[in-house]
């Protein structure tokens, strides 16, 4: 799926700013990303024959703008390294004797391993296989609740608004709420809103909603035009002209005009109308579902792991990727942390196996 939108592998901003994107998880994640930084990820892709470029926003993509050539080259290399793939194996947890249980096309199968790396993802887009079922196989106190990240939100706007404008875009508007702002295109969904600026603010809005149950945000429908300029234009229209016509002549889309209608009386003063255009209020009631989110917040808590990302309650079992309790905005930060924690778990496995082979009787 990430490949469909160009495969934004990582980001080219300076490393300190980069690391700050992981919020509370920066404290433990930063050393791991420093050990496998954006430059190393880019180098890895390029070594696999996929040159990368940095877009104007600083996002780094393979020139092919898709995942398949990189994936093919990587699989070919792993196959030369004698990696064996066991496809169609659904992990079902552990047997009482501590073996890994799998559901396969030939029925259930148990496997014992010297070391295991779990990289089972979060719980967004479950139809791709990552459904968060694994959370039932670890002790509850090792997992921070899985929550939507980079997600849309449900609104208290009328169902008729969503029905009529579902899929339409409010172009280049500025969103403000819970003390944060972001500008960009907002897409109207069946019951809410989504899009890049919504995702950017989603961590802070989600927490505000969890705390307060509702959140009032405002939308500047004309961020590039000052209130004075809007007022001058509005006042230049003939007094007899309907409000709807005036808004149309200001270039506001049908969806934007409907939003203003939901908030204002039919014949408000031009000053009031300008205030609404610059700060149209919308109530958010909840984050949209985890299944529709780009990524997952929550997961295996860092305090349930040792420094090599090994589960303290399951020696020899390591965890990497979005299963871990961190979140980040879109922009390449997600894949970068997945690769960096994958690398850290691999280092953890190597240290664990070496330590094991030092013990008498452990060959
Ligand atoms: C539409 C979309 C676009 C995205 N674009 C980008 C982007 O451009 N850049 C970016 O940085 N990030 C992007 N992301 C996020 C990024 O794809 C994820 O953060 C990343 O794939 C997580 O990697 P992971 O290995 O932890 O988990 P996943 O990629 O989810 O892989 C987990 C795997 O484990 C398998 N699995 C789960 N449970 C079991 C089980 N019980 N038994 C067996 N197998 C199981 C799943 O089938 C899956 O194959 C995007 C996400 C989405 C949804």
Short mmCIF file of C-alpha atoms and ligand atoms in Angstrom, two decimals:
data_model
loop_
_atom_site.label_atom_id
_atom_site.label_comp_id
_atom_site.label_asym_id
_atom_site.label_seq_id
_atom_site.Cartn_x
_atom_site.Cartn_y
_atom_site.Cartn_z
CA UNK A 1 0.00 0.00 0.00
CA UNK A 2 2.82 2.41 0.91
CA UNK A 3 4.25 1.70 -2.54
CA UNK A 4 1.09 2.95 -4.20
CA UNK A 5 1.69 6.48 -2.95
CA UNK A 6 5.33 6.54 -4.14
CA UNK A 7 6.96 4.69 -1.20
CA UNK A 8 8.12 7.59 0.93
CA UNK A 9 11.05 5.75 2.55
CA UNK A 10 12.38 8.44 4.83
CA UNK A 11 12.94 12.20 5.16
CA UNK A 12 16.00 14.37 4.46
CA UNK A 13 15.62 16.97 7.27
CA UNK A 14 18.42 17.33 9.84
CA UNK A 15 18.57 14.39 12.23
CA UNK A 16 17.61 16.27 15.42
CA UNK A 17 14.39 17.59 13.82
CA UNK A 18 13.79 14.15 12.36
CA UNK A 19 14.08 12.46 15.76
CA UNK A 20 11.72 14.97 17.39
CA UNK A 21 8.87 13.60 15.20
CA UNK A 22 8.56 10.54 17.46
CA UNK A 23 7.24 12.60 20.40
CA UNK A 24 7.33 10.74 23.69
CA UNK A 25 9.00 7.69 22.10
CA UNK A 26 12.00 9.79 20.99
CA UNK A 27 13.78 9.01 24.27
CA UNK A 28 14.17 5.29 23.44
CA UNK A 29 13.77 5.37 19.65
CA UNK A 30 16.38 8.06 18.92
CA UNK A 31 19.42 5.86 19.70
CA UNK A 32 18.01 3.13 17.43
CA UNK A 33 17.38 5.54 14.53
CA UNK A 34 20.85 7.01 15.03
CA UNK A 35 22.24 3.47 14.59
CA UNK A 36 20.29 3.09 11.32
CA UNK A 37 19.63 6.69 10.20
CA UNK A 38 17.81 8.00 7.08
CA UNK A 39 21.08 8.02 5.12
CA UNK A 40 21.61 4.30 5.85
CA UNK A 41 18.09 3.45 4.67
CA UNK A 42 18.63 5.39 1.47
CA UNK A 43 21.98 3.68 0.95
CA UNK A 44 20.34 0.27 1.51
CA UNK A 45 17.73 0.98 -1.20
CA UNK A 46 20.39 2.29 -3.59
CA UNK A 47 22.56 -0.78 -3.04
CA UNK A 48 19.56 -2.82 -4.10
CA UNK A 49 19.60 -0.92 -7.42
CA UNK A 50 16.93 1.64 -6.52
CA UNK A 51 18.34 5.19 -6.66
CA UNK A 52 16.41 7.64 -4.48
CA UNK A 53 15.59 11.33 -4.74
CA UNK A 54 14.52 14.01 -2.28
CA UNK A 55 11.27 15.77 -3.15
CA UNK A 56 10.69 19.49 -2.57
CA UNK A 57 9.07 18.70 0.81
CA UNK A 58 12.23 16.84 1.93
CA UNK A 59 10.56 13.42 1.57
CA UNK A 60 12.79 10.70 0.13
CA UNK A 61 11.43 8.29 -2.51
CA UNK A 62 12.93 5.65 -4.80
CA UNK A 63 13.05 7.07 -8.33
CA UNK A 64 10.75 4.25 -9.44
CA UNK A 65 8.08 5.73 -7.08
CA UNK A 66 6.86 2.27 -6.17
CA UNK A 67 7.78 -0.64 -3.90
CA UNK A 68 7.84 -3.58 -6.33
CA UNK A 69 11.36 -3.21 -7.88
CA UNK A 70 12.91 -2.69 -4.43
CA UNK A 71 10.99 -5.62 -2.99
CA UNK A 72 11.99 -7.89 -5.89
CA UNK A 73 15.68 -7.00 -5.51
CA UNK A 74 15.52 -7.49 -1.73
CA UNK A 75 13.80 -10.89 -2.03
CA UNK A 76 16.41 -11.98 -4.57
CA UNK A 77 19.22 -11.02 -2.18
CA UNK A 78 17.57 -12.81 0.76
CA UNK A 79 17.14 -15.90 -1.35
CA UNK A 80 20.88 -15.91 -2.23
CA UNK A 81 21.50 -15.64 1.54
CA UNK A 82 19.46 -18.86 1.90
CA UNK A 83 16.53 -17.24 3.73
CA UNK A 84 13.54 -19.58 3.59
CA UNK A 85 10.04 -18.12 3.35
CA UNK A 86 7.06 -19.95 4.81
CA UNK A 87 4.05 -18.20 3.31
CA UNK A 88 0.42 -18.66 4.39
CA UNK A 89 1.43 -19.25 7.98
CA UNK A 90 -0.83 -17.41 10.39
CA UNK A 91 0.80 -17.13 13.82
CA UNK A 92 -1.62 -18.16 16.59
CA UNK A 93 0.52 -17.54 19.66
CA UNK A 94 2.50 -20.02 21.75
CA UNK A 95 1.72 -23.61 22.73
CA UNK A 96 1.87 -24.51 26.42
CA UNK A 97 5.33 -25.96 25.81
CA UNK A 98 6.49 -22.59 24.37
CA UNK A 99 6.52 -23.49 20.63
CA UNK A 100 5.19 -21.06 18.01
CA UNK A 101 1.77 -22.15 16.72
CA UNK A 102 0.87 -21.50 13.07
CA UNK A 103 -2.24 -22.08 11.04
CA UNK A 104 -1.16 -23.24 7.57
CA UNK A 105 -2.98 -24.56 4.51
CA UNK A 106 -2.18 -28.04 5.83
CA UNK A 107 -3.58 -27.37 9.28
CA UNK A 108 -1.84 -26.33 12.49
CA UNK A 109 1.91 -26.55 12.80
CA UNK A 110 4.30 -25.92 15.71
CA UNK A 111 7.81 -24.57 15.35
CA UNK A 112 10.57 -24.13 17.91
CA UNK A 113 13.21 -21.49 17.31
CA UNK A 114 16.39 -20.30 19.03
CA UNK A 115 15.28 -16.71 18.44
CA UNK A 116 12.12 -15.12 17.04
CA UNK A 117 11.49 -11.62 15.65
CA UNK A 118 7.84 -10.56 15.67
CA UNK A 119 7.13 -7.85 13.06
CA UNK A 120 3.34 -8.14 12.82
CA UNK A 121 2.49 -4.47 12.32
CA UNK A 122 -0.25 -2.42 13.98
CA UNK A 123 -3.98 -2.81 13.36
CA UNK A 124 -4.72 -0.30 10.61
CA UNK A 125 -5.76 -1.60 7.18
CA UNK A 126 -6.50 -5.08 8.66
CA UNK A 127 -7.43 -6.44 5.25
CA UNK A 128 -3.69 -6.40 4.45
CA UNK A 129 -3.14 -8.88 7.29
CA UNK A 130 -2.06 -6.62 10.15
CA UNK A 131 -5.03 -6.89 12.48
CA UNK A 132 -3.41 -6.57 15.90
CA UNK A 133 -4.51 -10.10 16.95
CA UNK A 134 -1.05 -10.54 18.45
CA UNK A 135 -2.10 -8.22 21.30
CA UNK A 136 -4.03 -11.21 22.69
CA UNK A 137 -0.87 -13.34 22.83
CA UNK A 138 1.16 -11.09 25.15
CA UNK A 139 0.40 -10.13 28.76
CA UNK A 140 -2.03 -7.16 28.84
CA UNK A 141 0.35 -4.98 30.85
CA UNK A 142 2.98 -5.29 28.06
CA UNK A 143 0.70 -3.54 25.53
CA UNK A 144 -0.40 0.10 25.34
CA UNK A 145 -3.91 0.17 23.81
CA UNK A 146 -3.86 0.25 19.98
CA UNK A 147 -5.29 3.56 18.71
CA UNK A 148 -5.63 5.19 15.30
CA UNK A 149 -2.73 7.46 14.23
CA UNK A 150 -2.59 9.64 11.12
CA UNK A 151 -6.34 9.21 11.04
CA UNK A 152 -9.49 11.03 10.04
CA UNK A 153 -12.17 12.27 12.44
CA UNK A 154 -15.95 12.06 12.72
CA UNK A 155 -17.87 15.36 12.86
CA UNK A 156 -21.18 16.52 14.34
CA UNK A 157 -22.10 18.08 10.97
CA UNK A 158 -25.44 17.00 9.52
CA UNK A 159 -25.56 13.56 7.85
CA UNK A 160 -26.98 15.37 4.78
CA UNK A 161 -23.73 17.38 4.45
CA UNK A 162 -21.60 14.22 4.48
CA UNK A 163 -23.92 12.37 2.15
CA UNK A 164 -23.88 15.20 -0.39
CA UNK A 165 -20.15 16.02 -0.30
CA UNK A 166 -18.48 12.68 0.55
CA UNK A 167 -15.24 12.46 -1.48
CA UNK A 168 -15.08 16.22 -2.20
CA UNK A 169 -12.07 18.27 -1.21
CA UNK A 170 -11.84 21.61 0.60
CA UNK A 171 -8.72 22.87 -1.18
CA UNK A 172 -5.90 24.57 0.69
CA UNK A 173 -7.73 25.44 3.91
CA UNK A 174 -6.16 26.01 7.33
CA UNK A 175 -7.33 23.86 10.24
CA UNK A 176 -6.93 24.99 13.86
CA UNK A 177 -7.78 23.07 17.00
CA UNK A 178 -6.34 22.15 20.40
CA UNK A 179 -3.70 24.86 19.92
CA UNK A 180 -2.32 23.44 16.64
CA UNK A 181 -2.65 24.53 13.01
CA UNK A 182 -2.08 22.91 9.61
CA UNK A 183 -2.86 23.89 6.03
CA UNK A 184 -3.69 21.67 3.07
CA UNK A 185 -6.49 19.80 1.30
CA UNK A 186 -9.21 18.28 3.49
CA UNK A 187 -11.34 15.45 2.11
CA UNK A 188 -14.93 15.05 3.27
CA UNK A 189 -15.77 11.42 4.15
CA UNK A 190 -19.03 9.58 4.82
CA UNK A 191 -19.09 10.76 8.42
CA UNK A 192 -16.09 13.00 8.86
CA UNK A 193 -12.93 14.55 7.43
CA UNK A 194 -9.48 13.26 6.46
CA UNK A 195 -6.39 14.35 4.48
CA UNK A 196 -2.80 15.49 5.06
CA UNK A 197 -3.46 18.44 7.43
CA UNK A 198 -5.93 16.32 9.45
CA UNK A 199 -3.35 13.54 9.80
CA UNK A 200 -0.72 16.09 10.86
CA UNK A 201 -2.89 17.22 13.77
CA UNK A 202 -4.37 13.82 14.53
CA UNK A 203 -2.22 12.75 17.51
CA UNK A 204 -3.04 15.90 19.44
CA UNK A 205 -6.73 15.92 18.41
CA UNK A 206 -7.14 12.22 19.28
CA UNK A 207 -5.81 12.80 22.79
CA UNK A 208 -8.04 15.90 23.24
CA UNK A 209 -11.07 13.84 22.19
CA UNK A 210 -10.16 10.98 24.51
CA UNK A 211 -9.94 13.51 27.34
CA UNK A 212 -12.96 15.72 26.59
CA UNK A 213 -15.25 13.63 24.35
CA UNK A 214 -15.62 16.46 21.80
CA UNK A 215 -13.37 19.03 20.17
CA UNK A 216 -14.27 22.29 18.46
CA UNK A 217 -11.96 23.07 15.54
CA UNK A 218 -12.10 25.93 13.08
CA UNK A 219 -11.50 26.01 9.35
CA UNK A 220 -10.14 29.08 7.58
CA UNK A 221 -11.79 28.61 4.19
CA UNK A 222 -9.76 31.43 2.59
CA UNK A 223 -6.36 31.41 4.34
CA UNK A 224 -4.67 33.38 1.55
CA UNK A 225 -7.05 36.37 1.82
CA UNK A 226 -7.10 38.85 4.71
CA UNK A 227 -10.38 39.60 6.52
CA UNK A 228 -10.20 43.21 5.24
CA UNK A 229 -9.86 42.11 1.62
CA UNK A 230 -12.78 39.69 2.04
CA UNK A 231 -14.92 42.43 3.58
CA UNK A 232 -14.11 44.87 0.77
CA UNK A 233 -15.15 42.29 -1.81
CA UNK A 234 -18.33 41.36 0.03
CA UNK A 235 -19.33 45.01 0.36
CA UNK A 236 -18.72 45.61 -3.33
CA UNK A 237 -21.53 43.17 -4.20
CA UNK A 238 -25.02 44.58 -4.73
CA UNK A 239 -27.10 44.72 -1.52
CA UNK A 240 -29.93 42.74 -3.14
CA UNK A 241 -27.68 39.79 -3.98
CA UNK A 242 -28.39 36.63 -1.94
CA UNK A 243 -25.85 35.43 0.61
CA UNK A 244 -25.36 32.22 -1.33
CA UNK A 245 -24.56 34.20 -4.49
CA UNK A 246 -22.05 36.39 -2.67
CA UNK A 247 -20.27 33.35 -1.31
CA UNK A 248 -20.18 31.81 -4.78
CA UNK A 249 -18.65 35.02 -6.15
CA UNK A 250 -15.96 34.78 -3.44
CA UNK A 251 -14.98 31.48 -5.05
CA UNK A 252 -16.23 29.28 -2.19
CA UNK A 253 -17.13 25.72 -3.24
CA UNK A 254 -20.62 24.27 -2.65
CA UNK A 255 -19.26 22.26 0.31
CA UNK A 256 -17.71 25.38 1.88
CA UNK A 257 -20.95 27.30 1.34
CA UNK A 258 -22.95 24.51 3.02
CA UNK A 259 -20.57 24.58 6.00
CA UNK A 260 -21.13 28.32 6.38
CA UNK A 261 -24.89 27.82 6.08
CA UNK A 262 -24.80 25.28 8.95
CA UNK A 263 -23.17 27.93 11.18
CA UNK A 264 -24.77 31.25 10.20
CA UNK A 265 -28.22 32.78 9.92
CA UNK A 266 -29.34 33.55 6.32
CA UNK A 267 -28.79 37.30 6.57
CA UNK A 268 -25.81 37.94 8.81
CA UNK A 269 -23.76 41.11 8.44
CA UNK A 270 -20.75 41.04 6.08
CA UNK A 271 -18.47 41.36 9.14
CA UNK A 272 -19.99 38.24 10.71
CA UNK A 273 -19.77 36.37 7.43
CA UNK A 274 -16.07 37.21 7.11
CA UNK A 275 -15.50 35.98 10.67
CA UNK A 276 -17.14 32.67 9.76
CA UNK A 277 -15.19 32.31 6.49
CA UNK A 278 -11.93 32.83 8.39
CA UNK A 279 -12.90 30.55 11.32
CA UNK A 280 -15.75 28.22 10.42
CA UNK A 281 -16.47 26.10 13.46
CA UNK A 282 -16.81 22.31 13.22
CA UNK A 283 -17.29 19.92 16.15
CA UNK A 284 -15.29 16.66 16.09
CA UNK A 285 -16.84 13.80 18.04
CA UNK A 286 -14.28 10.95 17.69
CA UNK A 287 -11.29 9.72 15.69
CA UNK A 288 -12.34 7.67 12.66
CA UNK A 289 -11.85 3.88 13.03
CA UNK A 290 -8.43 2.28 13.49
CA UNK A 291 -9.09 0.16 10.39
CA UNK A 292 -9.13 3.32 8.22
CA UNK A 293 -6.06 4.97 9.83
CA UNK A 294 -2.69 5.18 8.08
CA UNK A 295 -0.88 3.88 11.16
CA UNK A 296 -1.30 2.69 14.73
CA UNK A 297 -0.39 4.32 18.03
CA UNK A 298 0.19 2.08 21.06
CA UNK A 299 1.66 -1.41 20.97
CA UNK A 300 4.32 -3.28 22.93
CA UNK A 301 5.55 -0.94 25.66
CA UNK A 302 9.24 -0.15 25.72
CA UNK A 303 9.41 -1.09 29.42
CA UNK A 304 8.32 -4.64 28.47
CA UNK A 305 11.55 -4.97 26.41
CA UNK A 306 15.26 -5.07 27.04
CA UNK A 307 17.74 -2.88 25.12
CA UNK A 308 17.89 -5.40 22.25
CA UNK A 309 14.05 -5.18 21.86
CA UNK A 310 13.62 -8.64 23.45
CA UNK A 311 10.39 -9.29 25.37
CA UNK A 312 11.34 -9.55 29.04
CA UNK A 313 8.63 -12.13 29.69
CA UNK A 314 9.64 -14.27 26.63
CA UNK A 315 13.44 -14.59 26.40
CA UNK A 316 14.54 -15.08 22.78
CA UNK A 317 11.50 -13.25 21.32
CA UNK A 318 12.21 -9.82 19.79
CA UNK A 319 9.81 -7.19 18.43
CA UNK A 320 10.19 -4.63 15.62
CA UNK A 321 8.17 -2.15 13.56
CA UNK A 322 4.74 -0.75 14.17
CA UNK A 323 3.97 -3.41 16.82
CA UNK A 324 6.02 -1.27 19.18
CA UNK A 325 4.53 1.63 21.14
CA UNK A 326 5.49 4.71 19.11
CA UNK A 327 3.81 6.95 16.57
CA UNK A 328 4.94 9.53 14.05
CA UNK A 329 3.47 11.71 11.31
CA UNK A 330 3.57 10.69 7.66
CA UNK A 331 6.63 11.84 5.71
CA UNK A 332 8.83 8.73 5.82
CA UNK A 333 9.09 8.62 9.62
CA UNK A 334 7.01 5.43 9.84
CA UNK A 335 9.06 3.24 7.51
CA UNK A 336 12.30 4.68 8.90
CA UNK A 337 11.39 3.64 12.44
CA UNK A 338 10.28 0.20 11.20
CA UNK A 339 13.63 -0.35 9.49
CA UNK A 340 15.63 1.06 12.43
CA UNK A 341 13.82 -1.13 14.99
CA UNK A 342 14.15 -4.09 12.62
CA UNK A 343 17.88 -3.51 12.57
CA UNK A 344 18.00 -3.13 16.37
CA UNK A 345 16.02 -6.37 16.87
CA UNK A 346 18.44 -8.16 14.51
CA UNK A 347 21.39 -6.89 16.57
CA UNK A 348 19.53 -8.07 19.67
CA UNK A 349 19.07 -11.55 18.16
CA UNK A 350 22.74 -11.77 17.23
CA UNK A 351 23.84 -10.83 20.76
CA UNK A 352 21.32 -13.30 22.24
CA UNK A 353 22.50 -16.19 20.05
CA UNK A 354 26.17 -15.47 20.74
CA UNK A 355 25.45 -15.34 24.48
CA UNK A 356 23.46 -18.60 24.19
CA UNK A 357 26.28 -20.38 22.34
CA UNK A 358 28.71 -19.32 25.12
CA UNK A 359 26.66 -21.24 27.70
CA UNK A 360 27.85 -24.83 28.30
CA UNK A 361 25.58 -27.26 26.47
CA UNK A 362 24.06 -24.62 24.17
CA UNK A 363 25.49 -25.26 20.73
C1 LIG B 1 -2.03 3.49 2.64
C2 LIG B 1 -0.76 3.57 3.43
C3 LIG B 1 0.32 4.28 2.92
C4 LIG B 1 1.50 4.37 3.65
N1 LIG B 1 2.55 5.08 3.13
C5 LIG B 1 3.69 5.20 3.84
C6 LIG B 1 4.81 5.90 3.30
O1 LIG B 1 4.81 6.34 2.14
N2 LIG B 1 5.92 6.05 4.09
C7 LIG B 1 5.97 5.54 5.37
O2 LIG B 1 6.98 5.74 6.06
N3 LIG B 1 4.96 4.80 5.86
C8 LIG B 1 3.83 4.63 5.14
N4 LIG B 1 2.78 3.89 5.64
C9 LIG B 1 2.99 3.18 6.93
C10 LIG B 1 3.87 1.95 6.74
O3 LIG B 1 3.40 1.21 5.64
C11 LIG B 1 3.85 1.10 8.02
O4 LIG B 1 4.29 1.89 9.11
C12 LIG B 1 4.76 -0.11 7.89
O5 LIG B 1 4.39 -0.92 6.79
C13 LIG B 1 4.72 -0.97 9.14
O6 LIG B 1 5.63 -2.02 8.94
P1 LIG B 1 5.59 -3.31 9.86
O7 LIG B 1 6.56 -4.26 9.26
O8 LIG B 1 5.72 -2.95 11.28
O9 LIG B 1 4.10 -3.89 9.68
P2 LIG B 1 3.31 -4.30 8.38
O10 LIG B 1 3.84 -3.63 7.17
O11 LIG B 1 1.87 -4.10 8.75
O12 LIG B 1 3.63 -5.85 8.22
C14 LIG B 1 3.18 -6.78 9.17
C15 LIG B 1 3.01 -8.11 8.47
O13 LIG B 1 2.70 -9.09 9.48
C16 LIG B 1 1.64 -9.90 8.98
N5 LIG B 1 0.90 -10.44 10.14
C17 LIG B 1 0.18 -9.77 11.07
N6 LIG B 1 -0.32 -10.62 11.98
C18 LIG B 1 0.10 -11.86 11.64
C19 LIG B 1 -0.05 -13.17 12.19
N7 LIG B 1 -0.76 -13.38 13.32
N8 LIG B 1 0.53 -14.22 11.54
C20 LIG B 1 1.26 -14.04 10.42
N9 LIG B 1 1.47 -12.82 9.84
C21 LIG B 1 0.88 -11.75 10.45
C22 LIG B 1 0.79 -8.97 8.12
O14 LIG B 1 0.04 -9.72 7.19
C23 LIG B 1 1.88 -8.13 7.46
O15 LIG B 1 2.34 -8.74 6.29
C24 LIG B 1 1.60 3.75 4.92
C25 LIG B 1 0.53 3.01 5.42
C26 LIG B 1 -0.65 2.92 4.68
C27 LIG B 1 -1.80 2.12 5.24
#
